[in-house]
Structures are given as C-alpha cells and as structure tokens.
Coordinates of C-alpha atoms in Angstrom, one line a residue:
M1 CA -31.1 37.6 5.2
T2 CA -27.9 38.0 3.2
D3 CA -27.3 35.8 0.1
D4 CA -23.8 34.4 0.5
T5 CA -24.1 32.0 -2.5
P6 CA -20.8 32.2 -4.5
W7 CA -22.5 32.9 -7.8
L8 CA -20.3 32.4 -10.9
T9 CA -19.0 35.4 -12.8
R10 CA -19.8 35.8 -16.4
D11 CA -16.5 34.4 -17.5
Q12 CA -16.8 31.5 -15.1
L13 CA -20.3 30.7 -16.3
R14 CA -19.2 30.7 -19.9
A15 CA -16.5 28.1 -19.1
W16 CA -18.9 26.1 -16.9
M17 CA -21.6 25.9 -19.6
K18 CA -19.1 24.7 -22.2
L19 CA -17.9 22.0 -19.8
V20 CA -21.5 20.9 -19.2
A21 CA -22.1 20.7 -22.9
V22 CA -18.9 18.6 -23.4
M23 CA -20.0 16.2 -20.6
E24 CA -23.3 15.7 -22.3
L25 CA -22.1 15.4 -25.9
L26 CA -18.8 13.6 -25.7
P27 CA -20.0 10.4 -23.9
A28 CA -22.9 10.1 -26.4
A29 CA -20.6 10.5 -29.4
L30 CA -18.2 7.8 -28.1
D31 CA -21.0 5.4 -27.3
Q32 CA -22.7 6.0 -30.6
Q33 CA -19.6 5.1 -32.6
L34 CA -18.7 2.1 -30.6
Q35 CA -22.3 0.7 -30.5
R36 CA -22.7 1.2 -34.2
D37 CA -19.3 -0.3 -35.2
A38 CA -18.5 -2.8 -32.4
D39 CA -21.8 -3.4 -30.4
L40 CA -20.0 -2.1 -27.3
T41 CA -20.6 0.9 -25.0
H42 CA -17.6 3.1 -24.2
F43 CA -17.5 1.6 -20.7
D44 CA -17.6 -2.0 -22.2
Y45 CA -14.7 -0.9 -24.4
M46 CA -12.6 0.4 -21.4
V47 CA -13.1 -2.9 -19.5
V48 CA -12.0 -5.0 -22.4
A49 CA -9.1 -2.6 -23.3
M50 CA -7.7 -2.7 -19.7
L51 CA -7.8 -6.5 -19.6
S52 CA -6.0 -6.6 -22.9
E53 CA -3.1 -4.6 -21.4
T54 CA -1.9 -7.4 -19.2
D55 CA 0.2 -10.4 -20.4
S56 CA -2.3 -12.8 -18.8
R57 CA -5.3 -10.7 -20.0
T58 CA -6.5 -11.0 -16.4
L59 CA -7.1 -8.5 -13.6
R60 CA -8.7 -8.7 -10.1
M61 CA -12.1 -7.0 -10.0
S62 CA -10.8 -4.3 -7.6
A63 CA -7.9 -3.5 -9.9
L64 CA -10.2 -3.5 -13.0
A65 CA -12.6 -1.1 -11.2
A66 CA -9.8 1.3 -10.5
A67 CA -8.4 1.0 -14.1
T68 CA -11.8 1.8 -15.5
N69 CA -12.7 4.5 -13.0
A70 CA -15.8 2.5 -11.9
S71 CA -17.5 1.4 -8.8
L72 CA -17.5 -2.4 -8.1
P73 CA -21.3 -2.7 -8.5
R74 CA -21.3 -1.0 -11.8
L75 CA -18.3 -3.0 -13.0
S76 CA -20.0 -6.3 -11.8
H77 CA -23.1 -5.5 -13.9
V78 CA -21.1 -4.8 -17.0
V79 CA -18.8 -7.8 -16.6
S80 CA -21.9 -10.0 -16.3
R81 CA -23.2 -8.7 -19.6
L82 CA -19.8 -9.2 -21.3
E83 CA -19.5 -12.7 -19.8
K84 CA -22.9 -13.6 -21.4
R85 CA -21.4 -12.5 -24.8
G86 CA -18.3 -14.7 -24.3
L87 CA -15.9 -11.7 -24.2
V88 CA -14.7 -12.3 -20.6
T89 CA -14.9 -15.0 -17.9
R90 CA -14.8 -14.7 -14.1
C91 CA -13.1 -17.1 -11.7
P92 CA -11.8 -17.1 -8.1
S93 CA -8.4 -15.4 -7.9
V94 CA -5.5 -17.9 -7.8
D95 CA -3.8 -15.6 -5.2
D96 CA -6.8 -15.0 -2.9
R97 CA -9.8 -17.3 -3.2
R98 CA -12.0 -14.7 -1.6
A99 CA -11.4 -12.3 -4.6
T100 CA -12.5 -12.6 -8.2
D101 CA -10.4 -12.3 -11.3
V102 CA -11.8 -11.3 -14.7
R103 CA -10.1 -12.8 -17.7
L104 CA -10.4 -11.7 -21.4
T105 CA -11.3 -14.5 -23.7
G106 CA -9.9 -14.9 -27.2
E107 CA -13.2 -13.6 -28.6
G108 CA -12.9 -10.6 -26.3
Y109 CA -9.3 -9.9 -27.5
A110 CA -10.5 -10.1 -31.1
A111 CA -13.2 -7.6 -30.3
I112 CA -10.8 -5.0 -28.9
V113 CA -8.4 -5.5 -31.8
A114 CA -11.3 -4.9 -34.2
A115 CA -12.8 -1.9 -32.3
A116 CA -9.6 0.0 -31.4
P117 CA -8.8 1.7 -34.7
D118 CA -12.2 3.4 -35.2
H119 CA -12.4 4.3 -31.5
V120 CA -9.0 6.0 -31.5
R121 CA -10.0 7.9 -34.7
T122 CA -13.2 9.1 -32.9
A123 CA -11.2 10.2 -29.8
R124 CA -8.9 12.1 -32.1
R125 CA -11.7 13.6 -34.2
F126 CA -13.7 15.0 -31.2
V127 CA -10.9 15.9 -28.8
I128 CA -7.2 15.4 -29.6
D129 CA -7.1 16.8 -33.2
A130 CA -9.3 19.7 -32.2
L131 CA -6.5 20.9 -29.9
T132 CA -2.9 22.1 -30.3
D133 CA -0.1 20.2 -28.5
E134 CA -0.1 23.0 -26.0
Q135 CA -3.8 22.8 -25.4
V136 CA -3.5 19.0 -24.9
E137 CA -1.0 19.7 -22.2
Q138 CA -3.3 22.3 -20.7
L139 CA -6.2 19.8 -20.8
D140 CA -4.1 17.3 -18.9
G141 CA -3.4 19.9 -16.2
I142 CA -7.1 21.0 -16.0
T143 CA -8.5 17.5 -15.7
R144 CA -5.8 16.6 -13.1
A145 CA -7.0 19.5 -11.0
L146 CA -10.6 18.5 -11.3
L147 CA -9.8 14.9 -10.5
G148 CA -8.0 16.1 -7.4
R149 CA -11.4 17.4 -6.2
L150 CA -13.5 14.6 -7.5
D151 CA -11.2 11.7 -6.4
P152 CA -9.0 13.2 -3.6
E153 CA -8.1 9.7 -2.4
G154 CA -6.8 8.7 -5.8
R155 CA -9.0 5.5 -5.9
F156 CA -9.2 5.5 -9.7
A157 CA -6.4 5.1 -12.2
A158 CA -6.8 8.2 -14.3
L159 CA -4.1 10.2 -12.4
T160 CA -1.5 7.4 -12.6
Y161 CA -2.3 5.4 -15.7
P162 CA -0.6 5.0 -18.0
R163 CA 2.5 5.7 -16.0
D164 CA 4.9 8.1 -17.8
E165 CA 7.7 5.6 -17.7
D166 CA 5.6 2.8 -19.1
D167 CA 5.0 2.0 -22.7
Q168 CA 2.3 3.9 -24.5
V169 CA -0.3 1.3 -23.7
L170 CA -3.3 3.2 -24.9
C171 CA -2.0 3.8 -28.4
E172 CA -3.2 2.5 -31.7
D173 CA -0.3 0.1 -32.1
R174 CA -0.9 -1.6 -28.8
L175 CA -4.6 -2.0 -29.2
T176 CA -4.5 -3.2 -32.8
G177 CA -2.1 -6.0 -31.9
A178 CA 1.1 -4.4 -33.1
E179 CA 2.7 -4.6 -29.6
A180 CA 6.1 -3.2 -28.9
G181 CA 9.0 -5.6 -29.2
A182 CA 11.8 -6.3 -26.8
A183 CA 14.3 -4.0 -28.5
A184 CA 16.0 -1.3 -26.4
P185 CA 14.4 2.2 -26.5
A186 CA 16.1 4.5 -29.0
G187 CA 19.2 6.2 -27.6
V188 CA 19.3 4.2 -24.4
L189 CA 22.0 1.8 -23.2
F190 CA 21.9 -0.5 -20.2
R191 CA 24.5 -1.5 -17.6
D192 CA 24.6 -3.3 -14.3
V193 CA 24.2 -1.6 -11.0
T194 CA 27.4 -1.6 -8.9
A195 CA 28.4 -0.8 -5.3
D196 CA 29.4 2.7 -6.5
D197 CA 25.7 3.5 -7.4
T198 CA 24.6 4.2 -3.8
A199 CA 23.7 7.8 -4.6
L200 CA 21.8 6.8 -7.7
L201 CA 19.8 4.1 -5.8
R202 CA 19.1 6.6 -3.0
H203 CA 17.7 9.1 -5.5
A204 CA 15.6 6.4 -7.2
T205 CA 14.3 5.2 -3.9
L206 CA 12.9 8.6 -3.1
A207 CA 11.4 8.9 -6.6
A208 CA 9.7 5.6 -6.1
M209 CA 8.3 6.5 -2.7
N210 CA 7.0 9.8 -4.1
W211 CA 5.1 8.3 -6.9
R212 CA 1.9 10.3 -6.2
T213 CA 3.1 13.3 -4.2
D214 CA 6.3 14.6 -2.6
A215 CA 5.3 13.1 0.7
F216 CA 8.9 12.2 1.7
S217 CA 12.2 14.2 1.8
D218 CA 15.7 13.1 1.3
A219 CA 16.2 13.2 5.1
D220 CA 13.5 10.5 5.5
L221 CA 15.7 8.1 3.6
D222 CA 18.0 7.7 6.6
R223 CA 15.3 5.7 8.3
P224 CA 16.4 2.0 8.5
D225 CA 13.2 0.8 6.8
F226 CA 14.1 3.0 3.8
A227 CA 17.9 2.9 3.8
H228 CA 18.2 -0.8 3.4
Y229 CA 16.9 -0.5 -0.1
F230 CA 20.1 1.3 -1.2
V231 CA 22.8 1.1 1.5
G232 CA 25.3 -1.8 1.1
F233 CA 24.3 -3.0 -2.3
D234 CA 26.2 -6.3 -2.8
G235 CA 26.9 -7.0 -6.4
S236 CA 27.7 -10.6 -5.7
R237 CA 24.1 -11.2 -4.5
D238 CA 21.9 -8.2 -5.3
R239 CA 21.3 -7.3 -8.9
G240 CA 20.2 -4.2 -10.8
V241 CA 20.0 -2.6 -14.3
V242 CA 20.6 1.1 -15.1
A243 CA 19.3 2.7 -18.2
V244 CA 21.6 5.4 -19.6
D245 CA 21.0 8.0 -22.3
G246 CA 23.1 11.0 -23.5
E247 CA 22.5 12.9 -20.2
G248 CA 23.4 10.0 -17.9
P249 CA 21.2 7.6 -15.9
V250 CA 17.6 7.8 -16.9
G251 CA 16.1 4.9 -15.0
V252 CA 17.1 2.0 -12.7
A253 CA 15.5 -1.3 -11.5
W254 CA 17.2 -3.3 -8.8
V255 CA 16.6 -6.0 -6.2
R256 CA 17.8 -6.5 -2.6
F257 CA 18.0 -9.8 -0.7
L258 CA 16.8 -8.6 2.7
P259 CA 16.8 -10.7 5.9
A260 CA 13.7 -11.7 7.8
D261 CA 14.8 -9.5 10.8
D262 CA 15.0 -6.4 8.5
P263 CA 12.3 -7.0 5.9
G264 CA 11.2 -4.7 3.1
Y265 CA 7.6 -3.6 2.6
G266 CA 7.3 -6.3 -0.1
F267 CA 9.1 -9.0 1.8
V268 CA 8.2 -12.6 1.0
S269 CA 11.2 -14.7 2.1
E270 CA 15.0 -14.4 2.5
D271 CA 15.6 -16.2 -0.8
V272 CA 13.2 -13.9 -2.8
P273 CA 14.7 -10.4 -3.5
E274 CA 12.5 -7.3 -3.5
L275 CA 12.3 -5.0 -6.5
T276 CA 12.4 -1.2 -6.7
L277 CA 11.9 0.7 -10.0
A278 CA 12.2 4.4 -10.9
V279 CA 12.5 6.3 -14.2
E280 CA 13.5 10.0 -14.6
P281 CA 10.9 12.4 -16.1
R282 CA 12.9 12.9 -19.3
G283 CA 12.8 9.1 -19.9
R284 CA 9.1 8.6 -19.4
G285 CA 6.9 7.4 -22.3
R286 CA 9.8 5.6 -24.0
G287 CA 9.3 2.1 -22.7
I288 CA 12.3 2.3 -20.4
G289 CA 10.4 0.9 -17.3
T290 CA 9.4 -2.2 -19.2
A291 CA 12.8 -2.6 -20.7
L292 CA 14.4 -2.4 -17.2
L293 CA 12.0 -5.0 -15.8
T294 CA 12.4 -7.4 -18.7
R295 CA 16.2 -7.3 -18.3
L296 CA 16.2 -7.7 -14.6
L297 CA 13.8 -10.6 -14.5
A298 CA 15.8 -12.3 -17.3
A299 CA 18.9 -12.0 -15.1
G300 CA 17.0 -13.4 -12.2
R301 CA 15.9 -16.5 -14.2
A302 CA 19.5 -17.0 -15.3
A303 CA 20.7 -16.8 -11.7
G304 CA 18.1 -19.3 -10.5
W305 CA 16.1 -17.0 -8.3
R306 CA 12.9 -18.5 -7.0
G307 CA 11.0 -15.3 -7.7
V308 CA 11.0 -11.5 -7.2
S309 CA 8.7 -9.6 -4.9
L310 CA 7.6 -5.9 -4.6
S311 CA 5.2 -3.6 -2.8
V312 CA 2.6 -1.5 -4.6
E313 CA 0.4 1.0 -2.8
D314 CA -3.3 1.3 -3.2
G315 CA -4.2 3.7 -6.0
N316 CA -1.0 3.1 -8.0
T317 CA -3.0 1.2 -10.6
G318 CA -0.7 2.1 -13.5
A319 CA 2.2 0.4 -11.7
R320 CA 0.0 -2.6 -10.8
I321 CA -1.0 -3.2 -14.4
L322 CA 2.6 -2.9 -15.6
Y323 CA 3.7 -5.4 -13.0
E324 CA 0.8 -7.8 -13.8
R325 CA 1.7 -7.5 -17.4
V326 CA 5.2 -9.0 -16.8
G327 CA 3.8 -11.7 -14.5
F328 CA 3.5 -10.3 -10.9
R329 CA 0.5 -11.5 -8.8
T330 CA -0.7 -10.3 -5.4
V331 CA 0.3 -12.7 -2.6
G332 CA -0.2 -10.6 0.5
R333 CA -1.1 -7.4 2.2
N334 CA 1.1 -4.9 4.2
G335 CA -0.8 -1.8 5.4
D336 CA -2.2 0.1 2.5
S337 CA -0.1 -1.9 0.0
D338 CA -0.3 -5.2 -1.8
T339 CA 2.7 -7.5 -1.8
M340 CA 3.2 -8.9 -5.3
L341 CA 5.4 -11.8 -6.5
V342 CA 6.5 -13.1 -9.9
R343 CA 7.7 -16.7 -9.9
L344 CA 10.7 -17.4 -12.0

C-alpha cells in the first residue's frame, strides 16, 4: 500500500504550528481582557459592537449572525444571555413578523462605549502593533485566502465588512462615541449627476454588480435589466450625487424612477426610486459612501419622495449594515437579494 498523504514540508509545518499557537492564544487573550475589564466575552463584545454600528442600534438576527461570523444557534444562546443582563432586547421584526430583530439597549450602548478603548488597545498590543504596515496588508491577504476556503459561499461578513468605501466603523472614535460628523471628506467636492454622466453611471453600475467578484463584464451591461440603471437618466425626475477629488469622479450615488413594466431588482413602486451606489478604490475608507447617501436622501426629502429602495445581495453584510445605519429596512425578497426601503 502506498502512502499518498500530502505531508507538510518542514517550512509548511513551521508556519502551521505558529498558526495553531496563535489560534489558541489570541482568543484567550482577548477574552481575558474583556472579561476582566467589562464582564464580556469577545463574542459578546462583537454582538454589542455590531448593533452599535446602526443608527437604530437594531439588526435582524440573520444579519447579526453574518456580521459576527456566527451560526444562528450560537448567536441565539449569546443574545439570550445578553438579554438577561439588560444589554439587548429581542422583538418581532417590523418588516417581517416571522423574523426577529435584536436591539441594543441604552445600557448595552454604555457597555460598548466603556469597553471599546481597552479592547482596541489589546488588539493593537497583540496583533496590529506587532506588525509593520506591509505585514498588516499581507495579513489581510492571507486571511482573505483562508476565508475563501473556510467560507466559500461568503455567508459571513469578514470578507465584506467594513466596506472600503464606508466609514471606519471599527475604529476607536466610532466605538467610544466620537462618531464622524456630516462634514464632507477632506479634498472631496460634490455635484449633481447630469444626463452627460451616462459613461460614469455605466462604470459605477458594473462596479456595484461586481461587489464580491468580477462576475460581470462591460458587455453584460447591455442587457435591458442592467441598462435601465444608467441609460436615459432624466435630470428632471431622477437624481444623483457625484463625489469628485483631484483625479476626477471618485464615487456616485443615484436613483432611477423605473416603471412597473421594467422594474429594477429593488423595485417597490413607480413613485419610489431605486438607489445604486459605487465608490472608486482610491476613495475607500474616507467616508465618501456615507456622504453620498446622506446628500442623496436629503435631496429626496426636499423633493417630497415617498422613499428610496435598493437591492442588496445575500452575503453583502457590510453594505446592509451601512444601509440600515441610514434608515433602510428589508421589505421584500427577490431571488438571492433583499429589497430594502427607507421611508422619507
């Protein structure tokens, strides 16, 4: 009998044993600090932190499970424990009575504000500050590759949250209550979308469609169910905002009023426009996505829109949390995507 076991080489074994040691020691170090200083486990902390990232401090159980990289049974057990402590409450979802929402209480928010500074210092001490900037970038690439094997369907949020174009939601300022204001990101100006921006909207549509992988090509955009997002933009009815830096357009958010006989993937009704948002790689991490959304929704309120809808695919939890933070709620289902609506 031949032994076809793919034994590790000496170099591979060295790397593997170091990874095993980190997997054993790091969770214990994080738990020890949080339990000592805040009476929370690391998973407790992640649950409370993710809830604190939405304006309503509320998430559906399924979204919270994805945001915390947890199974629903594990999350349910932890939420029950946090509920007994008065840190969270559970209630039927206002959008789907069959689903359950988890809401952070005032006591829970106070707990995360108190716990965040020492937790961030611990994460820096054991991981971030032990590495150079180049090594942190390499760590991101290594963990992304491993997650591609461990979570090939992208069920959990680690690959997409926080989104690059979103605010730095897991930073010390956010989790200690010093949230970003409404000021424009540095070096960025904003202008309205015009009928001359068809090429820009086409490019942004493709970027939004390829949020996870390059599954679509530019040629795919000629399909009618994609083309109606950017062809024939009518400035007298449709509305959009472009973010511009020194190199040109760096992000865009826009809405289209689509008819019932040619609906978008997030269609709600003919009097509710559908949103698309995309930010260029060079603009990510600067709060541009949030700034675009804020300005566009303010314009919609001024114009008297009943609301704004959108479609968000399963697995795109970073986007979902961003949208929920500005008021969007799930109102329907279309294939492998949720339809979300913010009422204005």
